[in-house]
Coordinates of C-alpha atoms in Angstrom, one line a residue:
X1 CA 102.1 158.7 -95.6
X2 CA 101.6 155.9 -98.3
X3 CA 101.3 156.2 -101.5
X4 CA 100.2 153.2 -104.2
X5 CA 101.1 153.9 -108.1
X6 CA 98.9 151.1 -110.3
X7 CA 101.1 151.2 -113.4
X8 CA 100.3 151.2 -116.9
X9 CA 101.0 147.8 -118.9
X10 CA 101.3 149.3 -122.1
X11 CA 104.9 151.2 -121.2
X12 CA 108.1 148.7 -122.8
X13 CA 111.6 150.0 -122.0
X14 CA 113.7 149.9 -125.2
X15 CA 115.2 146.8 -125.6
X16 CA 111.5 145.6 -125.4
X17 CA 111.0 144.4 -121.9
X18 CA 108.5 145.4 -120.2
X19 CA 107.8 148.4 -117.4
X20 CA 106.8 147.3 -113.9
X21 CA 106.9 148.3 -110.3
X22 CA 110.3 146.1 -109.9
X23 CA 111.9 148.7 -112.5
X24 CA 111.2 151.7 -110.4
X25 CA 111.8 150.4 -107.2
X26 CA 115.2 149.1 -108.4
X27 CA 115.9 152.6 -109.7
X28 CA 114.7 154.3 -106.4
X29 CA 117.2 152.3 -104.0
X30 CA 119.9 152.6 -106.8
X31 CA 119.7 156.3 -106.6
X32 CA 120.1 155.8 -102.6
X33 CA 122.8 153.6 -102.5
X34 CA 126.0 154.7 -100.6
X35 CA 128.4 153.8 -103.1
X36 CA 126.5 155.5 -106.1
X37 CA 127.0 158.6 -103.8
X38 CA 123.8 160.3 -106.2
X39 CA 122.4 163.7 -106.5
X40 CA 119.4 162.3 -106.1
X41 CA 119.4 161.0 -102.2
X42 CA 118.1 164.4 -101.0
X43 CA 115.3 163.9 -103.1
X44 CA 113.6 160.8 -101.7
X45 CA 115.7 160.4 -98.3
X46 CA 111.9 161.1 -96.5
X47 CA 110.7 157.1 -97.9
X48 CA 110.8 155.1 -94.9
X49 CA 114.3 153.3 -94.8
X50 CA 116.3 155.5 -97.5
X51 CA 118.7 156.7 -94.4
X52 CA 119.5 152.8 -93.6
X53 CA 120.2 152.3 -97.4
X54 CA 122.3 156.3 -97.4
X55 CA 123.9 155.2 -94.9
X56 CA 125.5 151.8 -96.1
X57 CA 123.0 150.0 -93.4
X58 CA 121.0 148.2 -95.9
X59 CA 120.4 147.7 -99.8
X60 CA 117.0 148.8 -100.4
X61 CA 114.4 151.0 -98.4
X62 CA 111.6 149.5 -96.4
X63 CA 109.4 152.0 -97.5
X64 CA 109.8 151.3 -101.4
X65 CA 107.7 147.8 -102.3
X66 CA 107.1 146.1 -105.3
X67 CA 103.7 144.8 -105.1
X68 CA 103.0 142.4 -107.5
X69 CA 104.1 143.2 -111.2
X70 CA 102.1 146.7 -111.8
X71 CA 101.8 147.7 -108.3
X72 CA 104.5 150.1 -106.6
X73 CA 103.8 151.6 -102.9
X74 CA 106.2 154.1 -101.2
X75 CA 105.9 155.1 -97.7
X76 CA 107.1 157.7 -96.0
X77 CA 108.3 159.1 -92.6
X78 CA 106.7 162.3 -93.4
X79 CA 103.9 164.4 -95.1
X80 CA 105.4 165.1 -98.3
X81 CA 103.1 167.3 -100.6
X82 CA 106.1 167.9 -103.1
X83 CA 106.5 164.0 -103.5
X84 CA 105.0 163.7 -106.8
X85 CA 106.6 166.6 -107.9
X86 CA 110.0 165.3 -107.4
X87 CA 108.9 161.8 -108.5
X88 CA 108.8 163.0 -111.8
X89 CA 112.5 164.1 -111.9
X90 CA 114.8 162.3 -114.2
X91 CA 116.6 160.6 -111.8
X92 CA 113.5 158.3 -111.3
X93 CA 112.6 157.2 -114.9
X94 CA 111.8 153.6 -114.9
X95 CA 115.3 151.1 -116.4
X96 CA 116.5 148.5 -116.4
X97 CA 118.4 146.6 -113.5
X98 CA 121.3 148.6 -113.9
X99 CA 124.5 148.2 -111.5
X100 CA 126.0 150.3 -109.2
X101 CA 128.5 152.2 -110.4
X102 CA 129.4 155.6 -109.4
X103 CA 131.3 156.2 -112.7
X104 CA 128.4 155.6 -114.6
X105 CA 127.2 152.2 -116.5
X106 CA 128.2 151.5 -119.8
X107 CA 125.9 152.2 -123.0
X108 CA 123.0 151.4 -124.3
X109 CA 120.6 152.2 -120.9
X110 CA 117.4 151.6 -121.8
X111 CA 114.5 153.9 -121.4
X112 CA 110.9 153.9 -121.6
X113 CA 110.9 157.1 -123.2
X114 CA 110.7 158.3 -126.5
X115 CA 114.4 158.0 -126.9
X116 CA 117.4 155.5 -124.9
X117 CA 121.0 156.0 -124.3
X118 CA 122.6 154.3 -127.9
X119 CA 126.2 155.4 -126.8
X120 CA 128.2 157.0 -124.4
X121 CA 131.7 158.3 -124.5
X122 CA 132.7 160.2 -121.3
X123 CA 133.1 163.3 -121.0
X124 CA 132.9 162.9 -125.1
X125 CA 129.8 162.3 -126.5
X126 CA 125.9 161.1 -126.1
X127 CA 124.0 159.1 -129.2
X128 CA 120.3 159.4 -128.1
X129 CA 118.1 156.6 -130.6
X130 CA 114.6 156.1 -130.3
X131 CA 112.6 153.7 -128.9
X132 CA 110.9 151.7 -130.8
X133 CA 108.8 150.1 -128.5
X134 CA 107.9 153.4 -127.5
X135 CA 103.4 153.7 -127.8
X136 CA 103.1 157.2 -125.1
X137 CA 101.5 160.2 -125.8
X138 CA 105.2 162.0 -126.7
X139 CA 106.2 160.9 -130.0
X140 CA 110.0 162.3 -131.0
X141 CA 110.1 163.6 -134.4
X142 CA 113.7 162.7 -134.9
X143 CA 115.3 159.3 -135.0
X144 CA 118.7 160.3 -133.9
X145 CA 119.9 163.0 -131.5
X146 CA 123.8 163.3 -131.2
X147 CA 125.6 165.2 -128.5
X148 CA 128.9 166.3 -128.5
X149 CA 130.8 167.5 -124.9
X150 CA 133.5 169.9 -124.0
X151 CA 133.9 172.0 -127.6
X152 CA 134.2 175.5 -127.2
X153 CA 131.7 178.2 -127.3
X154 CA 133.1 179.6 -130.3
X155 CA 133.2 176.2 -132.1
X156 CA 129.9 175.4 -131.5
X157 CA 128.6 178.8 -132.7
X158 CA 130.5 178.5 -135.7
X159 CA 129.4 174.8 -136.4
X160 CA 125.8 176.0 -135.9
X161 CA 126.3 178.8 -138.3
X162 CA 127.3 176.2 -141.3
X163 CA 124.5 173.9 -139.7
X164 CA 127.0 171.1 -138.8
X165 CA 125.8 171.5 -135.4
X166 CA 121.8 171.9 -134.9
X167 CA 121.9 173.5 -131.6
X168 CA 124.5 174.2 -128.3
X169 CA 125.8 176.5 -125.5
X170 CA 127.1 179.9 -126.9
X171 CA 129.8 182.2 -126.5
X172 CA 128.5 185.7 -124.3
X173 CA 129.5 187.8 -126.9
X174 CA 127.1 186.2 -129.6
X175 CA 123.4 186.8 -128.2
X176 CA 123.9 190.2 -129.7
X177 CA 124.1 189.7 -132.8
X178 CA 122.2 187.1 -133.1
X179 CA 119.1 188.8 -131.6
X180 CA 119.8 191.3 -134.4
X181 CA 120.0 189.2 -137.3
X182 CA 117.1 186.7 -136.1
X183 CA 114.9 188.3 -133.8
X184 CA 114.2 187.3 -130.3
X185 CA 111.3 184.7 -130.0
X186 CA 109.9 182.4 -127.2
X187 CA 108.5 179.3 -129.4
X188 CA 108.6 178.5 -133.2
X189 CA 109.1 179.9 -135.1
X190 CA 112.6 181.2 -135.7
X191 CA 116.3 180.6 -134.7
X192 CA 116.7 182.7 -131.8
X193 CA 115.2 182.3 -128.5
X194 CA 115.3 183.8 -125.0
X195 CA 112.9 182.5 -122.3
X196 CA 112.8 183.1 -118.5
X197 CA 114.9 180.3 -116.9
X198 CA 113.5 178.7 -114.0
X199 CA 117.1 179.4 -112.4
X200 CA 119.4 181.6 -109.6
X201 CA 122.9 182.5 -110.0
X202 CA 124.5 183.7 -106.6
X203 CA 127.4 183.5 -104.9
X204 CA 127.4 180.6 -101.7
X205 CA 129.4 181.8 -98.3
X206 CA 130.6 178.7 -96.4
X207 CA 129.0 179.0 -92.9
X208 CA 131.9 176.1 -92.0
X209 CA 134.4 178.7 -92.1
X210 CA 135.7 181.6 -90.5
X211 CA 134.5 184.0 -92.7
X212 CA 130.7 183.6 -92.8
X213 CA 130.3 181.2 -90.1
X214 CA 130.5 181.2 -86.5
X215 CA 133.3 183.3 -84.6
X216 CA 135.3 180.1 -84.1
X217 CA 134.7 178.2 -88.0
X218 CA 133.5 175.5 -85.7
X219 CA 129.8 173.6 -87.6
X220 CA 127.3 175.4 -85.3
X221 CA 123.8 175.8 -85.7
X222 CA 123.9 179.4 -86.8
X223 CA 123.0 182.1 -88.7
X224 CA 126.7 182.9 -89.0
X225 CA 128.7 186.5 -89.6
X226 CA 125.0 187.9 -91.0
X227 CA 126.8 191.3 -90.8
X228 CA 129.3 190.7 -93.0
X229 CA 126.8 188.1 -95.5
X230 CA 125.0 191.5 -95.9
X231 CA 127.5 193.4 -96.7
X232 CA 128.6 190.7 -99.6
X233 CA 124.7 191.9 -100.7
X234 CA 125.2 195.7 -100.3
X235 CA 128.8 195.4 -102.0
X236 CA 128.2 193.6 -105.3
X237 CA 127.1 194.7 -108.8
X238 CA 124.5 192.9 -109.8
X239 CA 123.8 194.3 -113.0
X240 CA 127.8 194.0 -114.2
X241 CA 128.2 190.4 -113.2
X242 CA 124.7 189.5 -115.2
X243 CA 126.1 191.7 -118.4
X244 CA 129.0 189.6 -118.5
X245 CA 126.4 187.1 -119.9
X246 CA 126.0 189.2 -122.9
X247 CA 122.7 190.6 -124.7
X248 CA 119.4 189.2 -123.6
X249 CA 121.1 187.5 -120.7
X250 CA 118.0 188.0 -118.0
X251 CA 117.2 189.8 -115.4
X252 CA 118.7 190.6 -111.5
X253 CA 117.6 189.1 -108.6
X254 CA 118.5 189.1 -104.8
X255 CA 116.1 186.3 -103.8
X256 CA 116.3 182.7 -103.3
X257 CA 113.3 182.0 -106.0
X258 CA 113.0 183.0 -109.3
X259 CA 110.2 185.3 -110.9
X260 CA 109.2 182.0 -112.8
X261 CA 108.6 180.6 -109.4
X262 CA 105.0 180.7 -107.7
X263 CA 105.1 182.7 -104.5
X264 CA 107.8 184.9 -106.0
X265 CA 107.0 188.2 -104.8
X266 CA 109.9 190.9 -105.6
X267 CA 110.7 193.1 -102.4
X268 CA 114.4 194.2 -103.5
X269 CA 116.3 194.0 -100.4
X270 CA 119.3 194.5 -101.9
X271 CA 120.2 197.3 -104.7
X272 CA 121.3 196.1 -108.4
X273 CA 124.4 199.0 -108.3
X274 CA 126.8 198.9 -105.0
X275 CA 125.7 200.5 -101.8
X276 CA 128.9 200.8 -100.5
X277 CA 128.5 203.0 -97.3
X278 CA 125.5 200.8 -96.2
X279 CA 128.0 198.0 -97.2
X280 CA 130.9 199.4 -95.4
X281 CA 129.3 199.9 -92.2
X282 CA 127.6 196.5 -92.1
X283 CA 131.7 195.0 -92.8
X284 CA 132.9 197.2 -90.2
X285 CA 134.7 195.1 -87.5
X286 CA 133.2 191.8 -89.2
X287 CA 136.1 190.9 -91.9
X288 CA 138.1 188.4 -89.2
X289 CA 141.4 189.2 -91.5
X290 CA 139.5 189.6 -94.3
X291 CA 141.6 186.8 -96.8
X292 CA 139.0 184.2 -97.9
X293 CA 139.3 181.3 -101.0
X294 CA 136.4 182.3 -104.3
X295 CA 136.3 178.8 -106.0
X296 CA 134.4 179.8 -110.0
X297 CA 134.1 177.6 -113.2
X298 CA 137.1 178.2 -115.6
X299 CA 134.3 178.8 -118.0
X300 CA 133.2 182.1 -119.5
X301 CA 131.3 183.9 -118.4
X302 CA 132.4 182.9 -115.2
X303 CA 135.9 184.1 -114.5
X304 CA 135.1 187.7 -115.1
X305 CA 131.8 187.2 -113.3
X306 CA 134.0 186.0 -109.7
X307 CA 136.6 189.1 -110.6
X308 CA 134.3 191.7 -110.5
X309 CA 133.0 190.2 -107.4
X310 CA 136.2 189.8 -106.2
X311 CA 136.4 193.7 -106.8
X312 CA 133.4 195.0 -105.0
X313 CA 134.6 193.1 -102.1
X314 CA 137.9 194.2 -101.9
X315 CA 135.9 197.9 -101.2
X316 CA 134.5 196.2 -98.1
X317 CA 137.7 195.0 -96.7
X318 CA 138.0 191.4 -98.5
X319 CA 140.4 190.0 -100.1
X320 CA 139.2 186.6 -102.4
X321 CA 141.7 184.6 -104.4
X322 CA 140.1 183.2 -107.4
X323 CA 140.6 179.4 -107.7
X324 CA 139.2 178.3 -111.0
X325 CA 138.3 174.7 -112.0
X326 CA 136.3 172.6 -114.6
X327 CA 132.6 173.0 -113.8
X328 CA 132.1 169.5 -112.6
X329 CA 135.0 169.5 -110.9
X330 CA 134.4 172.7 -109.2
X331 CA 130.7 171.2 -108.6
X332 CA 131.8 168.1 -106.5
X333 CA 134.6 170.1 -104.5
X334 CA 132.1 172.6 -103.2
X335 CA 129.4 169.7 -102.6
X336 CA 132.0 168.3 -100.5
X337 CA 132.0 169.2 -97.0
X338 CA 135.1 170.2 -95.5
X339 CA 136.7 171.8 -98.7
X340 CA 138.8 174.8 -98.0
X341 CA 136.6 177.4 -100.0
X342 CA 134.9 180.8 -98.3
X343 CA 133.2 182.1 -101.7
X344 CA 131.5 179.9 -104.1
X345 CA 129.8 181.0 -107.6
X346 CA 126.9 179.0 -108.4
X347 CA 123.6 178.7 -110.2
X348 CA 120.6 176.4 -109.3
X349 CA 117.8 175.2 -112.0
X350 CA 114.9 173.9 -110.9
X351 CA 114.6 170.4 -110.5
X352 CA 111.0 170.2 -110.0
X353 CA 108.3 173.3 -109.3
X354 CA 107.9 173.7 -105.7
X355 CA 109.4 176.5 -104.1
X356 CA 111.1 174.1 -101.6
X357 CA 113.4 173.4 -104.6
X358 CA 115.2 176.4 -103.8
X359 CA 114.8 177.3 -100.2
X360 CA 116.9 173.7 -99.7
X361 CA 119.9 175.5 -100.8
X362 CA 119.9 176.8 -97.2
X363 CA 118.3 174.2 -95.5
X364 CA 120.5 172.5 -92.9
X365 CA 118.8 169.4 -92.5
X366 CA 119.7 168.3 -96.0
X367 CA 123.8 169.0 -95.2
X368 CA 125.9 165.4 -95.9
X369 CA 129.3 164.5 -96.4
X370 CA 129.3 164.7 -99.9
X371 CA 127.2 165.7 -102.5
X372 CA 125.5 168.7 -101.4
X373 CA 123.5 171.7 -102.9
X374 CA 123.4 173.2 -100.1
X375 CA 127.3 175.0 -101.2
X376 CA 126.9 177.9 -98.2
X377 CA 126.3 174.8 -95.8
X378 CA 124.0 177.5 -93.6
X379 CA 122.8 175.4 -91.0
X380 CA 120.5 177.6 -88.5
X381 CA 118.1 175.8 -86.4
X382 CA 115.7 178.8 -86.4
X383 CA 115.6 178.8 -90.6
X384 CA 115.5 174.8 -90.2
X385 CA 112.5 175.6 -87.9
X386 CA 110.6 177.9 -90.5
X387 CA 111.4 175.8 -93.5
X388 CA 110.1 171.8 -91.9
X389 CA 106.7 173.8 -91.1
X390 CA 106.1 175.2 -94.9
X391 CA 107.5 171.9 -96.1
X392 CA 103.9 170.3 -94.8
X393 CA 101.9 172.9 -96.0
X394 CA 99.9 172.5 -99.5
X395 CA 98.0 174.4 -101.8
X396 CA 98.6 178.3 -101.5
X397 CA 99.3 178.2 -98.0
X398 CA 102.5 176.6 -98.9
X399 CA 102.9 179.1 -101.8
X400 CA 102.8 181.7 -99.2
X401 CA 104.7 180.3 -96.5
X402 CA 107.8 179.6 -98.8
X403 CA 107.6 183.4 -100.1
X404 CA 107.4 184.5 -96.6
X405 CA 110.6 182.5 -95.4
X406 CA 112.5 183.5 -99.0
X407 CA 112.5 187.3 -97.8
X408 CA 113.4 186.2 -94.5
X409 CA 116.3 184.1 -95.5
X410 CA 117.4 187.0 -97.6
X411 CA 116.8 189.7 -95.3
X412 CA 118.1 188.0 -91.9
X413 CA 120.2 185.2 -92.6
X414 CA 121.7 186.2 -96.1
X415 CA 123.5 182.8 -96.3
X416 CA 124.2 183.5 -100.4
X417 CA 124.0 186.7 -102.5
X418 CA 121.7 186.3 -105.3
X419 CA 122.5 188.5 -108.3
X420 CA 120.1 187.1 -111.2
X421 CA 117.8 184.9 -112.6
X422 CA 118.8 184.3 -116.6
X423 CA 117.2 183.3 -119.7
X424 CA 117.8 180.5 -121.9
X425 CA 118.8 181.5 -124.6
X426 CA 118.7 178.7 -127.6
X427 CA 120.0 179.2 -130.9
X428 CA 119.5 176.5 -133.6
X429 CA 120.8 175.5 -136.9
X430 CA 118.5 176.7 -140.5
X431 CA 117.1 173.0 -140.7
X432 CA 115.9 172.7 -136.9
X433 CA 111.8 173.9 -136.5
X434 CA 109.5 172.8 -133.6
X435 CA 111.4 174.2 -130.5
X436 CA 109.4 174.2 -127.7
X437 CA 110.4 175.6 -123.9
X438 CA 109.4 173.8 -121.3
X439 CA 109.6 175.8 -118.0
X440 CA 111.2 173.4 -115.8
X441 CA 113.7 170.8 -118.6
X442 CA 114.2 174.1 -121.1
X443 CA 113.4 173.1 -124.2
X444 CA 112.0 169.4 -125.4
X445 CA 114.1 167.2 -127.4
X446 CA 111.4 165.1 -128.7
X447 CA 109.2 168.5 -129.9
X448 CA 112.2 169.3 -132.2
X449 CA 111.4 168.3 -136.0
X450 CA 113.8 169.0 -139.4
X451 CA 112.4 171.5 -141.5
X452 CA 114.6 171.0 -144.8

């Protein structure tokens, strides 16, 4: 239940101070605080004290000490074999004393990283400079990394084309070509590549509605309308909503892991084409009315990926209007409880690898008032049960258990409908070499080198 970090003292953030316990401990009860509202408070809310802190009871975590200058201890209320795992997330870099501000802080933020925050335009752009104090084992190749937000697929295809633009999301209807002209590669060298993404896409139902949850909407500790959550399985096309993706795109999937993940073990519960008389019966007498709210990304591929969704269920009895919003913005609404959606579309990367990272999409213990991953806000004290036991396990038992409770969570409480796990697929400019994919971050900035 404790654990003590003795800290390297050759590590210097970049504006040249240097790294000790104080600048991870700062960054740990940061991440908790209640007004930073952070991604990141699932994450470490098992250190003794991060509830008080979540909560708005206290400023910093009993369990998270500062002993001395190079000596950091966390203790826990729990046995938490995935600690280190998590520890290692970006959220929990060592920086400097930063303030808390829920908008984020202004540029530069110092890292002890290859490269630090230079600038930062929201919503705009990112300058990424290197670190000159920088003497780890990761040496970035580049001096300069510049990141521009919000263009349009086609733009940033284009720009990479004339190699104004080194690298950058792509319209679905490129990968075709591209794998034509280029090939399709995993690691240098070459332009093109396509790896398997550590990664789900699925569609959430909200167990805090009508719909999907319990007969009265009311927030029960259910498994919810399972009936009509596998008929959502039965109804959908997997294989359509992944080929709006375009060429290359990856493969389906109607777990809650993906094949990348150890302890993935494929059982195919649910068909990659419609079943729609298994479908239909399962629906039958379920629907309650059958009108429900599909809230998608006004990015493509995503609009035509919620209609044809919003097509196979109308053959089950469903009918979905389609709200569409910015990603982020779509992101927060859905990760706010209370928000008048039925139907979410979603994806989930890994954060770290541990197979817990994905069966906490479903676990009900984690469910807040804001800022939640858990979109279907499934809350069954059975599954809650099952997943606290392989959350202490270690080792292959834990390997097993978690595969074990992913086809039961699929088969019998079907709280989302899983439809694939993609690739990532990177496309860089004629001058970029070096690219390297990294199972759980994608592909390493500081790996990438110019060639010309």
């Amino acid at each position: 239940l404790v654990y003590t970090f003795q800290l390297k003292r050759t590590f210097r953030l970049s504006n040249g101070q240097r790294v000790t316990a104080r600048n991870f401990a700062n960054g740990l009860n940061r991440a908790l605080n209640r007004r930073m509202s952070s991604p990141a408070q699932p994450f470490i809310e098992d250190i003794a004290g991060a509830q008080a802190v979540i909560a708005g009871r206290s400023q910093r975590a009993s369990g998270i000490r500062a002993l001395g200058t190079y000596t950091l201890q966390l203790r826990m209320t729990r046995r938490s074999p995935d600690l280190l795992a998590r520890l290692a997330m970006p959220f929990f870099a060592a920086t400097q004393n930063l303030p808390i501000n829920p908008e984020g802080v202004r540029a530069p933020v110092h890292s002890a990283g290859p490269y630090y925050i230079r600038e930062w335009t929201q919503n705009r752009r990112v300058i990424l400079e290197r670190n000159r104090f920088y003497r780890g084992p990761i040496r970035g190749n580049v001096n300069r990394i510049e990141i521009d937000i919000g263009l349009p697929l086609e733009t940033i295809k284009l720009n990479i084309d004339r190699g104004t633009t080194d690298m950058g999301d792509l319209p679905p209807a490129a990968h075709a070509e591209l794998g034509r002209r280029y090939g399709v590669k995993r690691q240098s060298p070459g332009r093109y590549f396509a790896n398997p993404a550590p990664t789900i896409l699925y569609l959430g139902m909200n167990h805090e509605r009508r719909l999907f949850g319990a007969p009265s909407g009311g927030r029960h500790s259910t498994a919810g309308n399972v009936r009509l959550k596998q008929a959502v399985n039965f109804a959908i096309d997997r294989q359509a909503m992944l080929t709006q993706r375009g060429a290359f795109a990856g493969v389906t999937n109607d777990q809650y892991m993906p094949p990348t993940m150890r302890g993935f073990r494929n059982v195919a519960i649910y068909p990659r084409r419609p079943n729609l008389s298994r479908a239909r019966s399962l629906a039958s007498g379920q629907t309650r009315g059958g009108d429900g709210v599909f809230y998608c990304s006004n990015r493509a591929p995503s609009p035509a990926t919620c209609q044809i969704a919003q097509a196979n269920l109308r053959n089950i009895g469903l009918n979905m209007d389609i709200k569409l919003f910015p990603r982020a913005t779509q992101f927060e609404l859905t990760g706010r409880r209370g928000e008048p959606f039925d139907l979410t579309l979603e994806g989930w990367h890994m954060d770290y690898f541990d197979p817990y990272d994905f069966i906490f999409l479903v676990d009900g213990t984690t469910i807040r008032p804001a800022n939640n991953v858990n979109f279907s806000y499934f809350n069954s004290a059975a599954f809650n049960r099952k997943i606290t036991r392989a959350k202490t396990l270690v080792g292959v038992p834990r390997y097993r258990a978690f595969s074990a409770l992913d086809h039961d969570l699929v088969r019998n409480g079907a709280p989302l409908a899983t439809y694939s796990s993609p690739n990532d697929r990177h496309y860089m400019s004629a001058r970029v070499g070096c690219y390297h994919y990294h199972p759980v971050f994608t592909f390493d900035y500081s790996a990438l080198c110019l060639t010309r």
